[in-house]
XYZ file of C-alpha atoms in Angstrom:
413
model
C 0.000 0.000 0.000
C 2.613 2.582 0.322
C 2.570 2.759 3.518
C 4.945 1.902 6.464
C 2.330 -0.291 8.842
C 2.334 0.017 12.823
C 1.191 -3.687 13.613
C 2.317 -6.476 11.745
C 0.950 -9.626 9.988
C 1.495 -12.888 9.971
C 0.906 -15.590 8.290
C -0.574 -19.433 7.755
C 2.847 -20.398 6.456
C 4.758 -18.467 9.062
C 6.063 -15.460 6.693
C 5.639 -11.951 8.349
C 5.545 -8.427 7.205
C 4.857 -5.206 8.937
C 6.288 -3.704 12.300
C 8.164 -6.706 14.208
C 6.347 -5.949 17.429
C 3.122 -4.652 18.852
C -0.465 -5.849 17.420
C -0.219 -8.298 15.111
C -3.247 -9.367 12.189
C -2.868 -13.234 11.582
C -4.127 -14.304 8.467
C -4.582 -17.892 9.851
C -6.067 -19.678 6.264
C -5.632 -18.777 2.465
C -9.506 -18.502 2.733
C -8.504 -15.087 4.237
C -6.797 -13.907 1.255
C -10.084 -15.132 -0.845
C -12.389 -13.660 0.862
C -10.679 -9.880 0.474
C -10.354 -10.731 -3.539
C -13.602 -12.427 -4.229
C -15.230 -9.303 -1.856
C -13.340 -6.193 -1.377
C -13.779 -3.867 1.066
C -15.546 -3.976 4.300
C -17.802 -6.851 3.700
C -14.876 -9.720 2.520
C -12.442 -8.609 5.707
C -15.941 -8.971 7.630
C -16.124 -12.439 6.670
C -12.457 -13.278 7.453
C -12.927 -11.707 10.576
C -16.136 -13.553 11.624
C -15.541 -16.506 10.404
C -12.026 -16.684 12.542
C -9.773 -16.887 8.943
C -7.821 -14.031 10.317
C -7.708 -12.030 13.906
C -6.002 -9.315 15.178
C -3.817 -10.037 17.884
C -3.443 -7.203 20.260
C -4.932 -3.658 20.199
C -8.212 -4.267 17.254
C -9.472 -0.970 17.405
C -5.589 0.576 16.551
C -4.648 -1.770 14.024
C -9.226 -1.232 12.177
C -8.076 2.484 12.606
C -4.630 1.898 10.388
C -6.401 -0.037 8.036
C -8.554 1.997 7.502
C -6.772 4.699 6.819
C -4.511 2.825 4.221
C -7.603 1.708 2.528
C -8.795 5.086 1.899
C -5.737 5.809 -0.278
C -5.756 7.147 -3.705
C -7.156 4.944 -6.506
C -3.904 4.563 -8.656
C -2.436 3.410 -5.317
C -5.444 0.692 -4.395
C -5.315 -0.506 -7.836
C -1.882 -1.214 -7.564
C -2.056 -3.158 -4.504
C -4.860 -4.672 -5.705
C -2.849 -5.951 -8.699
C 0.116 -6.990 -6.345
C -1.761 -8.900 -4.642
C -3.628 -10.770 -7.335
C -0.114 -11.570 -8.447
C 0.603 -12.772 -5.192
C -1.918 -14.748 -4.511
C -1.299 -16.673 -8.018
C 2.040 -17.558 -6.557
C 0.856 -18.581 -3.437
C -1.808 -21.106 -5.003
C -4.349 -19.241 -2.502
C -6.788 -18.478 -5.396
C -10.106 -20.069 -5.590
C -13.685 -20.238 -6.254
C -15.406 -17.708 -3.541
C -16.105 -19.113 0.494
C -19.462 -19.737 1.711
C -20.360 -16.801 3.939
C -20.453 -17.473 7.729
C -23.510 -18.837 9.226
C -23.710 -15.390 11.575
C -24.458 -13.610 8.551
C -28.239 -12.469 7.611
C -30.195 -10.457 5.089
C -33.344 -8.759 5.089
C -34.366 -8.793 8.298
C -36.755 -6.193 9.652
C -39.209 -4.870 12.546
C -39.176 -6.992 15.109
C -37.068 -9.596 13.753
C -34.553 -7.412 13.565
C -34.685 -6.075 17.244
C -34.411 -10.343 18.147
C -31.585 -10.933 16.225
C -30.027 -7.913 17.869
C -31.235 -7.783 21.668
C -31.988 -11.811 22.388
C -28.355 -12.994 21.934
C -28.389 -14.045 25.548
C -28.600 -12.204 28.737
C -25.694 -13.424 30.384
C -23.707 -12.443 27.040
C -24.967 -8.478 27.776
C -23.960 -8.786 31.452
C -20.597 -9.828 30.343
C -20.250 -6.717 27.875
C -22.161 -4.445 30.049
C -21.438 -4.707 33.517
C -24.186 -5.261 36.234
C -25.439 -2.165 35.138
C -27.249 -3.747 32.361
C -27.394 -0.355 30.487
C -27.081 -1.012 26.846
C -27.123 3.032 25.638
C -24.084 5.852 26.223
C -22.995 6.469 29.374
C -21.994 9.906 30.693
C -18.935 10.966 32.231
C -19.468 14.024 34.117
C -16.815 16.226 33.717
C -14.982 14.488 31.130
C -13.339 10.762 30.958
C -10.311 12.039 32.532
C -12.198 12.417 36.510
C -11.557 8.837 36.218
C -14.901 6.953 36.580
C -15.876 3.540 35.572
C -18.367 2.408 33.209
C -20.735 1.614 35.981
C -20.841 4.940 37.757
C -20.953 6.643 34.313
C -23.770 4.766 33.195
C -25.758 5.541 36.611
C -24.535 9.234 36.147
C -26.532 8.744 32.473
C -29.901 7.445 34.492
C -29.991 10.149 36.628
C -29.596 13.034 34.391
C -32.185 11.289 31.905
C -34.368 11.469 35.255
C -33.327 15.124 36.123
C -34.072 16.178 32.509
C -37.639 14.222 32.603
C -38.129 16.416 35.688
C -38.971 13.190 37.408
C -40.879 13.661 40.926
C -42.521 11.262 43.412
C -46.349 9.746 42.156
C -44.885 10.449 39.065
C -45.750 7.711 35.850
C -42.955 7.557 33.455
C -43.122 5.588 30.210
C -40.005 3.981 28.727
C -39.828 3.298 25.115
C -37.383 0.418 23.927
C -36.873 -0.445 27.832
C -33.622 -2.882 27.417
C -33.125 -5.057 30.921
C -35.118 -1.962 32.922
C -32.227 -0.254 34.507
C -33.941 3.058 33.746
C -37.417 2.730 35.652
C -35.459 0.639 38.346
C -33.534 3.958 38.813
C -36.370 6.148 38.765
C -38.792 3.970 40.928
C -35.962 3.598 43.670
C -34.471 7.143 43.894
C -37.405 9.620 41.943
C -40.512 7.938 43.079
C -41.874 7.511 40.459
C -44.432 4.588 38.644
C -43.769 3.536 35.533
C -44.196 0.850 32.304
C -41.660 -0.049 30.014
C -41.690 -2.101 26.729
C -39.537 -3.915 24.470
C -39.505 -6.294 21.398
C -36.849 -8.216 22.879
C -38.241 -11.718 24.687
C -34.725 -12.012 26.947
C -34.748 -8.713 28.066
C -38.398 -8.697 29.379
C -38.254 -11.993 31.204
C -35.054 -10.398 32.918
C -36.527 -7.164 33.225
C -39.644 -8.482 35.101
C -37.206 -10.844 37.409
C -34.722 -7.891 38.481
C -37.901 -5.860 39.164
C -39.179 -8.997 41.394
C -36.192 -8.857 43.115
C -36.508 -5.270 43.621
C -39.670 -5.134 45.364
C -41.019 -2.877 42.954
C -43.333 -5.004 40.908
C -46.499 -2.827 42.291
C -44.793 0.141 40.598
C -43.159 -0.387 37.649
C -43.540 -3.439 34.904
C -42.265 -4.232 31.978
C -44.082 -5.329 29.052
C -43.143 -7.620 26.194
C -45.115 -5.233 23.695
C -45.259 -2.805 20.750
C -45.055 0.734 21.434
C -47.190 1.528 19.116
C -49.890 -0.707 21.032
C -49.505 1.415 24.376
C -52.650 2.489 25.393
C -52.987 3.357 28.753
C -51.349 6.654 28.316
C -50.938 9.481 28.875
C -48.104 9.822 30.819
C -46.344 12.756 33.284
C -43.050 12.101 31.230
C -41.661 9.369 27.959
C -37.813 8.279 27.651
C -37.356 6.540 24.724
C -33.103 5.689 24.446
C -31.553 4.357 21.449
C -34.287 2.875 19.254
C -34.950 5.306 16.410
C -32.245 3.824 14.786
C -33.931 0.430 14.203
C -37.008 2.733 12.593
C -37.581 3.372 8.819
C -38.124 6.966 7.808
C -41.784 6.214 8.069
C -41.523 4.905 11.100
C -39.189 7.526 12.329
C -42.652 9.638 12.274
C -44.911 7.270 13.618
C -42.786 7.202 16.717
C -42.579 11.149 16.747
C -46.485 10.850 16.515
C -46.829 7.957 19.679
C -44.365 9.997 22.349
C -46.894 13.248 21.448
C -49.384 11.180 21.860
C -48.733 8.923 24.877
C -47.431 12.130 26.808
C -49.548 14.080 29.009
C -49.715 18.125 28.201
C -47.600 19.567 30.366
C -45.060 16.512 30.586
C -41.494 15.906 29.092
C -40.096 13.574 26.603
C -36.440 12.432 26.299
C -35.462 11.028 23.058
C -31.822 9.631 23.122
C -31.162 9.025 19.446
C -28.083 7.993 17.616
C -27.913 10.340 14.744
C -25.597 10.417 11.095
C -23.502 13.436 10.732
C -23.253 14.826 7.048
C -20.092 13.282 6.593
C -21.139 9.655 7.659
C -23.467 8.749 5.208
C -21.723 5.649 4.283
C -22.119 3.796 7.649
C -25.662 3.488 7.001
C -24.982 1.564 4.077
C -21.794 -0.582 5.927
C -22.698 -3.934 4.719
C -21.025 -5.529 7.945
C -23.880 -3.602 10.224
C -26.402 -4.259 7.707
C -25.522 -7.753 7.556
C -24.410 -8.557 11.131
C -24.640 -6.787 14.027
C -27.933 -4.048 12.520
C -29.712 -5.114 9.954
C -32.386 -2.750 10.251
C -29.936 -0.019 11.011
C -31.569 3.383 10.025
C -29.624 6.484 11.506
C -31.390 9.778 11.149
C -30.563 13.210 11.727
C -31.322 15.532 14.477
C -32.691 17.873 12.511
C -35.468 15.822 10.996
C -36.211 14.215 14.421
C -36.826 17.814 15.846
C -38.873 18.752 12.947
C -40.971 15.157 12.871
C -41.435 15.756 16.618
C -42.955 19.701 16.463
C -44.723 18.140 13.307
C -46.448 16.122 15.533
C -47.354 18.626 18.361
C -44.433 18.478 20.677
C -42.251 21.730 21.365
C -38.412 21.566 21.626
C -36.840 22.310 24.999
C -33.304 21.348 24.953
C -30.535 19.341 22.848
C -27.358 18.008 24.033
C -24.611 16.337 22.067
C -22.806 13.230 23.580
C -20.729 12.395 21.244
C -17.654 12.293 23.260
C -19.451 10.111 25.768
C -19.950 7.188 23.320
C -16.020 6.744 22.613
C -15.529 5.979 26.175
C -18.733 3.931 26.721
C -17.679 1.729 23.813
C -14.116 1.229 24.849
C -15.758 0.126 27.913
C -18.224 -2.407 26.399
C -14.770 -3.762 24.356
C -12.498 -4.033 27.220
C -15.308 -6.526 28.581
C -15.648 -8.408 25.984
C -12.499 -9.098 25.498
C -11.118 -9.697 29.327
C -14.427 -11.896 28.912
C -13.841 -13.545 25.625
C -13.420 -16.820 26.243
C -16.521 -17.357 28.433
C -18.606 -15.422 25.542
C -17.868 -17.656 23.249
C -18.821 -20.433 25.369
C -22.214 -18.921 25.644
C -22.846 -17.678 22.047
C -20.211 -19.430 20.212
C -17.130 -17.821 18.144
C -18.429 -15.875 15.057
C -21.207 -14.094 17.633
C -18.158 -12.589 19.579
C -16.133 -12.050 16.082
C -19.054 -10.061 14.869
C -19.611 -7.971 18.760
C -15.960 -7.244 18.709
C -16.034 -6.152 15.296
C -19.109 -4.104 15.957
C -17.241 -2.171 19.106
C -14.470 -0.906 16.701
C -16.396 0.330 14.234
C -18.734 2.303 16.416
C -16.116 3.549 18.283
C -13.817 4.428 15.069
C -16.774 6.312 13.716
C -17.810 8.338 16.792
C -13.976 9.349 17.130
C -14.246 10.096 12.877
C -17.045 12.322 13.714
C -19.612 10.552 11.223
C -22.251 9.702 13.960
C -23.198 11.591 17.524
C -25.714 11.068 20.251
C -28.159 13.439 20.911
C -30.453 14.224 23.881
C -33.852 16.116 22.891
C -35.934 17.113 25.312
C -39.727 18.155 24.499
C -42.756 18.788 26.354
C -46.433 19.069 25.018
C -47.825 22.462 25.184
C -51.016 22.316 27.435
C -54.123 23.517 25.354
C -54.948 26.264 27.556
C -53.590 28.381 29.372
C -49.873 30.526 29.850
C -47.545 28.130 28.862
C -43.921 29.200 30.464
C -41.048 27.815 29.381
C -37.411 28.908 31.168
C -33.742 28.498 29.593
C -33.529 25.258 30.645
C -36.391 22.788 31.487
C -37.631 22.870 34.975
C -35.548 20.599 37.950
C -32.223 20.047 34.852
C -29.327 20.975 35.207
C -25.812 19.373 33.950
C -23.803 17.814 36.226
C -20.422 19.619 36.706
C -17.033 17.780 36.913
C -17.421 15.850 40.795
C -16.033 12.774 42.802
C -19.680 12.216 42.988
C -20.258 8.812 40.807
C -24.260 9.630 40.229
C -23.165 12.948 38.835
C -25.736 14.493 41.561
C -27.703 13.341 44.611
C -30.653 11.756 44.116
């Protein structure tokens, strides 16, 4: 390529290239090597990665950054490697008729297919990723990664500011969209008060959900429900969180969920929509065959502008936005570091290509948050009341950022 690399590369026959120490990427079989020609780009390496024909020994998310940097080099220079390595491979005798694709791989799935393919890989998989937290969503670290909090305390940091910026309060009934394992109305039952129903698509994570809420002693306050959100009618309600799941929506569906949180909120109340959004320049993930054909296949990133404007379209007024971008880098490298201090009981619970295809997923996401091609946003909204003087101050009544503290929470609560 061109291109002095930092990691080096090894081999099935034992030859090496590349720097002679540091991370290492081990093509283990020829089928590697196929895979790449038959498929460039993303989705061949994909394969090789998945289906264990090559690894990356060492630091993956430096060595993915490298790469891809050398493969966005000019085309004169890709076409050249392209053709060295055609010639190589003749010499080699690696050169063959293409590789079935890995079994992990699927097409075409959609709604809540999708969702189960994505969320019911195993609960005891997500605790080893997440942490006993159970939060699958970015954390936040107030006053920057560098005060030196863990995952955990950032994540409960996250729950409590999504609760401050609800204006939660006690007799309070809080709806939670796209509810994941119910760490967010376990926080706001035990320290806002407050009632609440939650719903998912995912089987695993309501059968968990209603346990840990068992154990709790909260069932006569908060439940989860395995259930449509669209289907939620025993609304309204004082406040709706709905965190991370526009980005498993269409565009049409992007409104109809703008239309059920004006609708299943009460006028007066406050919605939270934590969406991961596409900057201009990121475009292309949305189309990344590997998310499209492993990890998301119903990934649909919008923008924050057209969420705003779908949401006032459909009768809800625009209170606040906050960008978390630089939360998600640390959250991920979190999720990664767990994985892999926790690889080889993963892969005794979901089997090899499931954790190829998780660790693979980490990288990326955190390689594109750092490239700046998708952020996080926080939009707050309330529903105008129909009558009446409707007063609205700088920042949305009982919120307020946390400043940089030893406090893990962020804030009392």
């Amino acid at each position: 390529m061109g291109a002095p690399l930092e990691f080096g590369v090894r081999a099935w026959d034992g030859s090496t290239a590349g720097a002679g120490s540091g991370s290492t990427l081990v093509l283990r079989d020829p089928r590697a090597v196929r895979r790449m020609l038959w498929r460039p780009g993303q989705l061949g390496a994909a394969r090789a990665f998945v289906a264990g024909d090559c690894d990356i020994e060492g630091d993956l998310v430096a060595v993915m950054r490298q790469l891809g940097s050398v493969l966005g080099a000019s085309w004169p220079d890709l076409a050249g490697a392209v053709l060295a390595s055609l010639r190589t491979g003749l010499d080699r005798r690696v050169l063959g008729p293409p590789v079935a694709r890995p079994s992990a791989e699927v097409r075409r799935y959609r709604g809540a297919r999708a969702v189960r393919h994505h969320y019911d890989v195993g609960d005891e998989f997500y605790r080893l990723v997440l942490g006993p937290s159970m939060v699958y969503s970015c954390a936040y670290w107030p006053g920057g990664e560098r005060i030196g909090h863990g995952l955990a305390e950032a994540q409960r940091a996250k729950l409590d500011m999504v609760c401050r910026k609800l204006g939660l309060r006690p007799g309070m009934r809080l709806l939670d969209l796209g509810c994941g394992w119910g760490s967010l109305l376990l926080h706001a039952a035990r320290h806002h008060g407050v009632e609440g129903v939650g719903v998912t698509l995912a089987r695993n994570q309501a059968r968990l959900a209603a346990r840990r809420i068992e154990e709790a002693g909260l069932g006569h306050r908060i439940q989860v429900r395995l259930q449509d959100y669209r289907a939620v009618q025993d609304g309204p309600f004082d406040a709706v969180a709905s965190i991370e799941m526009t980005h498993h929506l269409s565009r049409s569906g992007q409104r109809e969920h703008a239309a059920a949180l004006a609708r299943l909120v009460a006028p007066g109340g406050r919605v939270l929509s934590h969406e991961l959004c596409v900057l201009p320049n990121g475009r292309e993930l949305v189309r990344s065959p590997f998310m499209l054909r492993y990890p998301h296949p119903d990934l649909r990133l919008g923008t924050v502008g057209r969420s705003a404007l779908l949401a006032e379209r459909s009768g809800l007024e625009l209170l606040d936005v906050e960008n978390l971008r630089e939360h998600f880098g640390p959250t991920l490298r979190g999720w990664l570091a767990n994985l892999e201090r926790n690889r080889e009981r993963a892969t005794a619970l979901v089997g090899y290509q499931t954790v190829a295809v998780w660790r693979l997923f980490f990288a990326v996401g955190l390689l594109s948050f750092e490239a700046g091609l998708t952020s996080v946003q926080h939009l707050v909204y309330t529903k105008p009341r129909p009558v009446g003087r409707h007063v609205l101050t700088a920042q949305p009544s009982g919120y307020r950022r946390p400043q940089a503290s030893r406090d893990p929470a962020g804030a009392s609560s």
